[in-house]
């Protein structure tokens, strides 16, 4: 008997930082996804470091390279700030649980 796969995953759009739902199409490993979403996991920020001036953030990509915000946009083509804010918000929610 064929059973539809009802798994759902939540992701964060690396372009705008908004969460979105990824649902199974019901066949194998195929997933529906937003075509606007960057598929390069290296482009998603892995971390951020506040500089001693307490005003400048340096973003770290998936390859552990460190960039200023404008450099990050030039290299990866996406703004890391909204993504990083969404990641921090998600982490805070996990701590509160």
Coordinates of C-alpha atoms in Angstrom, one line a residue, residues 16-55:
X16 CA 15.5 37.5 2.9
X17 CA 15.8 35.6 6.1
X18 CA 12.2 34.6 6.3
X19 CA 11.2 31.1 7.4
X20 CA 9.5 28.9 4.8
X21 CA 8.0 25.4 4.8
X22 CA 9.5 22.6 2.6
X23 CA 7.0 19.8 2.0
X24 CA 7.5 16.4 0.6
X25 CA 6.0 15.8 -2.9
X26 CA 5.3 12.3 -1.9
X27 CA 7.8 10.5 -4.0
X28 CA 11.2 9.5 -2.8
X29 CA 13.6 12.2 -1.9
X30 CA 11.9 14.9 -4.0
X31 CA 11.1 18.1 -2.1
X32 CA 9.2 21.2 -3.1
X33 CA 11.2 24.3 -2.5
X34 CA 11.3 28.0 -3.3
X35 CA 13.3 28.5 -6.5
X36 CA 14.5 31.9 -5.1
X37 CA 16.4 30.0 -2.3
X38 CA 20.1 29.7 -2.7
X39 CA 21.1 26.1 -2.7
X40 CA 24.7 26.7 -1.8
X41 CA 25.0 25.8 1.9
X42 CA 28.4 27.7 2.1
X43 CA 26.5 31.0 1.5
X44 CA 24.5 30.6 4.7
X45 CA 26.3 32.3 7.6
X46 CA 27.8 29.9 10.1
X47 CA 28.6 32.7 12.6
X48 CA 29.1 36.3 13.3
X49 CA 31.7 38.2 15.3
X50 CA 31.2 41.6 16.9
X51 CA 34.3 43.8 16.5
X52 CA 35.8 45.6 19.5
X53 CA 34.1 48.8 18.4
X54 CA 30.7 47.1 19.3
X55 CA 29.2 48.3 16.1

